[in-house]
PDB file of C-alpha atoms and ligand atoms in Angstrom:
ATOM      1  CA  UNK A  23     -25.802  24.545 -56.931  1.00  0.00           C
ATOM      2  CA  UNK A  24     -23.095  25.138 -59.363  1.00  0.00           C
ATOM      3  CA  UNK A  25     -20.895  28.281 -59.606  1.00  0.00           C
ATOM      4  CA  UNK A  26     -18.643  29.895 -61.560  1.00  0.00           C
ATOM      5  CA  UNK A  27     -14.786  30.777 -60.657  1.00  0.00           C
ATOM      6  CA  UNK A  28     -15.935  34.553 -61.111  1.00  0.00           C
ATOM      7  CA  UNK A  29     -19.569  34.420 -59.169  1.00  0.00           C
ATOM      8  CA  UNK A  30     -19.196  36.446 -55.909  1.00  0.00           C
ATOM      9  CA  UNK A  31     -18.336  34.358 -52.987  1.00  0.00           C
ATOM     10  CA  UNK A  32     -21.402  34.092 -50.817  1.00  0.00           C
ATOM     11  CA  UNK A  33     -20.387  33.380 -46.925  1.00  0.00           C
ATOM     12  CA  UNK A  34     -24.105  32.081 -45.304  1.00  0.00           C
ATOM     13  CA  UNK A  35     -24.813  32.497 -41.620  1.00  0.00           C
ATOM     14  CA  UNK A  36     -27.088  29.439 -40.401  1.00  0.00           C
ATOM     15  CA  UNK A  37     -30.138  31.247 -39.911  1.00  0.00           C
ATOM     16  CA  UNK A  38     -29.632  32.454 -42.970  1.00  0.00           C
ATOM     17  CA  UNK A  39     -31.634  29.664 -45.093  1.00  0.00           C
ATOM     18  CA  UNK A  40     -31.097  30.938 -48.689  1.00  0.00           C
ATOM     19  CA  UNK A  41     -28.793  32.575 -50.793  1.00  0.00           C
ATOM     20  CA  UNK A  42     -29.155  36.002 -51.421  1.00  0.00           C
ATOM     21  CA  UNK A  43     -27.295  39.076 -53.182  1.00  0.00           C
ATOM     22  CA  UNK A  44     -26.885  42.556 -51.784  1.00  0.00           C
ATOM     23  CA  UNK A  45     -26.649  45.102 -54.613  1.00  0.00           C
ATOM     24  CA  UNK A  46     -27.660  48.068 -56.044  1.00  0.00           C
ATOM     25  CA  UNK A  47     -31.617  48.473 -56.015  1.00  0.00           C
ATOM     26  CA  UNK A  48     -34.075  50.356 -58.478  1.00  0.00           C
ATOM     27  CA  UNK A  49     -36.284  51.149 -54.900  1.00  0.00           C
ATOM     28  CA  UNK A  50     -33.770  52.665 -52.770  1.00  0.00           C
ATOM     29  CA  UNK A  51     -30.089  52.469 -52.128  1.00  0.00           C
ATOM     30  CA  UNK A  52     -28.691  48.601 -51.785  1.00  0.00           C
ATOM     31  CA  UNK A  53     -31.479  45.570 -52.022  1.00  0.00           C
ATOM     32  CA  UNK A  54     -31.578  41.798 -51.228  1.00  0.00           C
ATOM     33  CA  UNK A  55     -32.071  39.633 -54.222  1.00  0.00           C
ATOM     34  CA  UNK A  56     -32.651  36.265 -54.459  1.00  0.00           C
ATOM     35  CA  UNK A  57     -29.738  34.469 -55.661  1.00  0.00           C
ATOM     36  CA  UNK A  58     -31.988  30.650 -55.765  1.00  0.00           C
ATOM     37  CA  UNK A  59     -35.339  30.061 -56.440  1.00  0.00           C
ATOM     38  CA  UNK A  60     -37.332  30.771 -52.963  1.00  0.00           C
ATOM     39  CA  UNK A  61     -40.607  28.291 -52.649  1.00  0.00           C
ATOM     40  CA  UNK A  62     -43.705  30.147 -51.197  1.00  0.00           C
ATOM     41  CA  UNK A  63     -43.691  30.105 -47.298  1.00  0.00           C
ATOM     42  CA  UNK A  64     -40.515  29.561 -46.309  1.00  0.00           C
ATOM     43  CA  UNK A  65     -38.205  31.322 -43.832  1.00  0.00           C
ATOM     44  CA  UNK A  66     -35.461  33.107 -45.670  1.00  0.00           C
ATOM     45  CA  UNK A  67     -33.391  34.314 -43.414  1.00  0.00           C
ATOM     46  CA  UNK A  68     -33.294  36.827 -40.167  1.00  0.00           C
ATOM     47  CA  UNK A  69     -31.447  39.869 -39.294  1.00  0.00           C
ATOM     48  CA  UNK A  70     -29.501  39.856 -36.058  1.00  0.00           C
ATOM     49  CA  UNK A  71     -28.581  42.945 -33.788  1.00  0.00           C
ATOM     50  CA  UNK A  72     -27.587  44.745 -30.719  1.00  0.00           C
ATOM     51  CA  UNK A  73     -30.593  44.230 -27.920  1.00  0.00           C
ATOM     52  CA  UNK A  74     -31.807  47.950 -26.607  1.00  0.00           C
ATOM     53  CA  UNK A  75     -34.876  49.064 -24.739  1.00  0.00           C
ATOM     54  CA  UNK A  76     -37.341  50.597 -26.909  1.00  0.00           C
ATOM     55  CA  UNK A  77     -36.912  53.981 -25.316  1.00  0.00           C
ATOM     56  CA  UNK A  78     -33.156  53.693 -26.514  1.00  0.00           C
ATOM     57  CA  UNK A  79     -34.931  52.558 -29.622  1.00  0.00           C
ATOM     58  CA  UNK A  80     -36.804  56.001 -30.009  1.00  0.00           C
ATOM     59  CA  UNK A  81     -34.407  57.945 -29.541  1.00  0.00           C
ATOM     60  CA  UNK A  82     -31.937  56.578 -31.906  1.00  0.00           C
ATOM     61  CA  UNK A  83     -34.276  56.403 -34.462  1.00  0.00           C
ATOM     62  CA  UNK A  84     -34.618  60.187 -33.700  1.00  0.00           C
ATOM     63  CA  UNK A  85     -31.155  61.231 -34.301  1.00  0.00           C
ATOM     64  CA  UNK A  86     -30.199  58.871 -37.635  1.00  0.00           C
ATOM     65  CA  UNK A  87     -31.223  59.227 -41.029  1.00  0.00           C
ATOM     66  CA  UNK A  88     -30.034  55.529 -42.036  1.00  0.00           C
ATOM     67  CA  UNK A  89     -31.402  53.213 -39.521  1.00  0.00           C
ATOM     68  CA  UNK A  90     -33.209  50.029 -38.943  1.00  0.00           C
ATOM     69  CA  UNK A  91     -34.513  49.577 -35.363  1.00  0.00           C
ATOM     70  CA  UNK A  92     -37.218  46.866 -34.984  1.00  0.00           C
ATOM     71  CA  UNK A  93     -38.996  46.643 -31.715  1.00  0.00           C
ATOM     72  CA  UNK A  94     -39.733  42.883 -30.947  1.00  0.00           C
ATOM     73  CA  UNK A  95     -41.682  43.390 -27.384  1.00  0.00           C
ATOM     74  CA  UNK A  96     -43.152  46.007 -25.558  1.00  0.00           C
ATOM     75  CA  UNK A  97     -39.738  46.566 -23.879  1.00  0.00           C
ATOM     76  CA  UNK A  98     -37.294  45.286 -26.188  1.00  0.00           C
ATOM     77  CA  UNK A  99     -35.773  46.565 -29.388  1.00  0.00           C
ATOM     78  CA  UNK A 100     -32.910  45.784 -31.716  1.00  0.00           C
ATOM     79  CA  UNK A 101     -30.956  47.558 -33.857  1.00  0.00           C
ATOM     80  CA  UNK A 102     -30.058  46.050 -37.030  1.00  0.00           C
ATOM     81  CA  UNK A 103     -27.775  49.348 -38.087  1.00  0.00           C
ATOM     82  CA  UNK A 104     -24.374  47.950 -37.601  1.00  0.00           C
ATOM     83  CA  UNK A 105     -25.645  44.324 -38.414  1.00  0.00           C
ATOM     84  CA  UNK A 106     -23.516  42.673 -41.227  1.00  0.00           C
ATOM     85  CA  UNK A 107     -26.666  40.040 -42.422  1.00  0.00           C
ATOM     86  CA  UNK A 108     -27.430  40.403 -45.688  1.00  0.00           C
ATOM     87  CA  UNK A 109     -31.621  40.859 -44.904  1.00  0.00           C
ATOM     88  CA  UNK A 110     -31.156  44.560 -43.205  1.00  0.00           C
ATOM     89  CA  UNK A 111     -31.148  45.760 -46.876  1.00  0.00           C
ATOM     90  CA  UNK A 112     -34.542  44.577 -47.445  1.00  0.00           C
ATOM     91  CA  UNK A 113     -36.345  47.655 -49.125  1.00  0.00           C
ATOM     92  CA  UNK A 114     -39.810  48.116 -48.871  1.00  0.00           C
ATOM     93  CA  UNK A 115     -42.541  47.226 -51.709  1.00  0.00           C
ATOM     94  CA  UNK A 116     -46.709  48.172 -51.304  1.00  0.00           C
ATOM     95  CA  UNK A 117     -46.473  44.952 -53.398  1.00  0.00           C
ATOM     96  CA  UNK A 118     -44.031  43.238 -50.882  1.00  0.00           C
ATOM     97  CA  UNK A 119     -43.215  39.020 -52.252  1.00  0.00           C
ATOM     98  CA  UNK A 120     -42.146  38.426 -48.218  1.00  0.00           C
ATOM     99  CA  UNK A 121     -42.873  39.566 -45.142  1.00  0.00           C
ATOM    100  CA  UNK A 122     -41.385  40.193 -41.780  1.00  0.00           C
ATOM    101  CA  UNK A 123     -42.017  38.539 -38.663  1.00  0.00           C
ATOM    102  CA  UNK A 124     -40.759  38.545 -35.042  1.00  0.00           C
ATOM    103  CA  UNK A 125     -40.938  35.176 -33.449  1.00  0.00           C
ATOM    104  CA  UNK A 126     -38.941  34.391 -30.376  1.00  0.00           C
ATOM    105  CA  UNK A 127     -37.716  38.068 -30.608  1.00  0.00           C
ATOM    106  CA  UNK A 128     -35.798  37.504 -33.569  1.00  0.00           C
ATOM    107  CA  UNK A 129     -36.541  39.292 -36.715  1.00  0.00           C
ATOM    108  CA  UNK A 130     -37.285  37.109 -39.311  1.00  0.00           C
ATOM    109  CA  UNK A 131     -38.065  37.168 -43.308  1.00  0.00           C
ATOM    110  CA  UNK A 132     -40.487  34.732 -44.834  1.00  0.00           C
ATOM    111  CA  UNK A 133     -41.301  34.206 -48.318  1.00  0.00           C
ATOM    112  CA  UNK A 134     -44.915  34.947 -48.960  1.00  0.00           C
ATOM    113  CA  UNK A 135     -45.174  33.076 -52.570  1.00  0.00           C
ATOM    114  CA  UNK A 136     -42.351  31.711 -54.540  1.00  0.00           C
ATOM    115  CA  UNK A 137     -39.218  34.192 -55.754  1.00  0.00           C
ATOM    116  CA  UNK A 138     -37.145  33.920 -58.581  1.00  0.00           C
ATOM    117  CA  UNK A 139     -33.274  33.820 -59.192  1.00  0.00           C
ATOM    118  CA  UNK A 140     -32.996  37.435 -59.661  1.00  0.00           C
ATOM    119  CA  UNK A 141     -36.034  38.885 -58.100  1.00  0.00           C
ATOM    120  CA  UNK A 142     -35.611  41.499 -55.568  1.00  0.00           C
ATOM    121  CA  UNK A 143     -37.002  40.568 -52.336  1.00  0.00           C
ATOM    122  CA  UNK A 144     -39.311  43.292 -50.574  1.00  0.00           C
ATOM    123  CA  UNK A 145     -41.801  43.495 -47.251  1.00  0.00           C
ATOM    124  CA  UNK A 146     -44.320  46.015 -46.513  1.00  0.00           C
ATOM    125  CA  UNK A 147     -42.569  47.742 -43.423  1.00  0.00           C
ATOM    126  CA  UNK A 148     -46.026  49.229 -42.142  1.00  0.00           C
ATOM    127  CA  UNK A 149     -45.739  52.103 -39.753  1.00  0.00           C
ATOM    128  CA  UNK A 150     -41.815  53.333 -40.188  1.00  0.00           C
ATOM    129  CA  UNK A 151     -40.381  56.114 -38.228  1.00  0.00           C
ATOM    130  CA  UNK A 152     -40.855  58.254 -41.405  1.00  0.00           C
ATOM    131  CA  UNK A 153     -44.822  58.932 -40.926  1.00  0.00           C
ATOM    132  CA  UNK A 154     -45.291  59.033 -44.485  1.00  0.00           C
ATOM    133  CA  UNK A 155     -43.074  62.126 -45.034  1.00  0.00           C
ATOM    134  CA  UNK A 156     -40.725  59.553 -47.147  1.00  0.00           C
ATOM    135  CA  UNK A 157     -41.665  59.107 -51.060  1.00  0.00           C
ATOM    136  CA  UNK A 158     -42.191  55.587 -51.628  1.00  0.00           C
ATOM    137  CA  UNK A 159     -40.474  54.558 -55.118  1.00  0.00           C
ATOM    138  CA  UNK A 160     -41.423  50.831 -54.796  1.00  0.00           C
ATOM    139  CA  UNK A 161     -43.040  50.866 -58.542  1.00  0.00           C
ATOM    140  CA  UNK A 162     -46.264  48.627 -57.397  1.00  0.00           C
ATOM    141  CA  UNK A 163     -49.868  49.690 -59.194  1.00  0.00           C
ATOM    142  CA  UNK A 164     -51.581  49.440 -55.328  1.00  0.00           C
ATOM    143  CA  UNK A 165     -48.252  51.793 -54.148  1.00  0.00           C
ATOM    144  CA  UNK A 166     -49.596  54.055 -51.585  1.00  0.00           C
ATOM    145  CA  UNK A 167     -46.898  56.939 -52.638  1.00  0.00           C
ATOM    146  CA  UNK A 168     -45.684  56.875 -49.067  1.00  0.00           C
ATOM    147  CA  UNK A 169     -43.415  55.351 -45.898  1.00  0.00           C
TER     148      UNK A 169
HETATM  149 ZN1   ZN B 213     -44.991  51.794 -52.795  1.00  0.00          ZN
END
């Protein structure tokens, strides 16, 4: 892939398997963007954090506005909030073009059909700590107006 001098410098973690771009997002705050053409299927990358027991889990997700906890087994939980990978500004989308999956108790993205240079790339998040009393903004017709 060929760059310019003045394209930003992306640094790429290994489990990070395609380029992407954090930047300002029409949905909500910062989003990740594909910065290569993404084939249908494919892992994308994963976000990595600080291991906590659900319970602490809870009750951080109790006291923070701004926070992305993901519980990955019945007694484990990380928290993504401090983590620097580029994924934990995923926004959500009713019409989501990847999805989220915890394998192994890591937290990873997959492409769910191809993405283009450009494209913002969104998962349905499901149940969030918000219980619908946050106004989804994702744009999509089937948008169910709420996280
Ligand atoms: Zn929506």
């Amino acid at each position: 892939m060929s760059r310019h001098a003045a394209d930003p410098v992306v640094v790429r973690a290994p489990y990070q398997k395609f380029d992407v771009i954090v930047r300002r997002s029409e949905i909500d705050g910062h989003g990740v963007f594909a910065a290569e053409m993404i084939p249908p299927r494919l892992k994308i990358g994963e976000i990595r954090g600080e291991a906590i027991t659900c319970a602490e889990g809870r009750r951080r997700a109790a006291s923070l506005q701004r926070i992305m906890i993901v519980e990955v087994s019945p007694r484990t939980a990380i928290d993504a909030s401090k983590s620097t990978d580029p994924m934990r500004f995923t926004n959500h989308s009713c019409q989501a073009n990847a999805r989220l999956a915890i394998i192994a108790g890591r937290i990873e993205f997959y492409s769910l059909r191809g993405i283009e240079p450009g494209e913002e790339i969104t998962v349905n998040y499901g149940e969030t700590h918000h219980e619908g009393k946050l106004r989804c903004r994702c744009g999509a017709p089937n948008c169910v107006g709420a996280l």
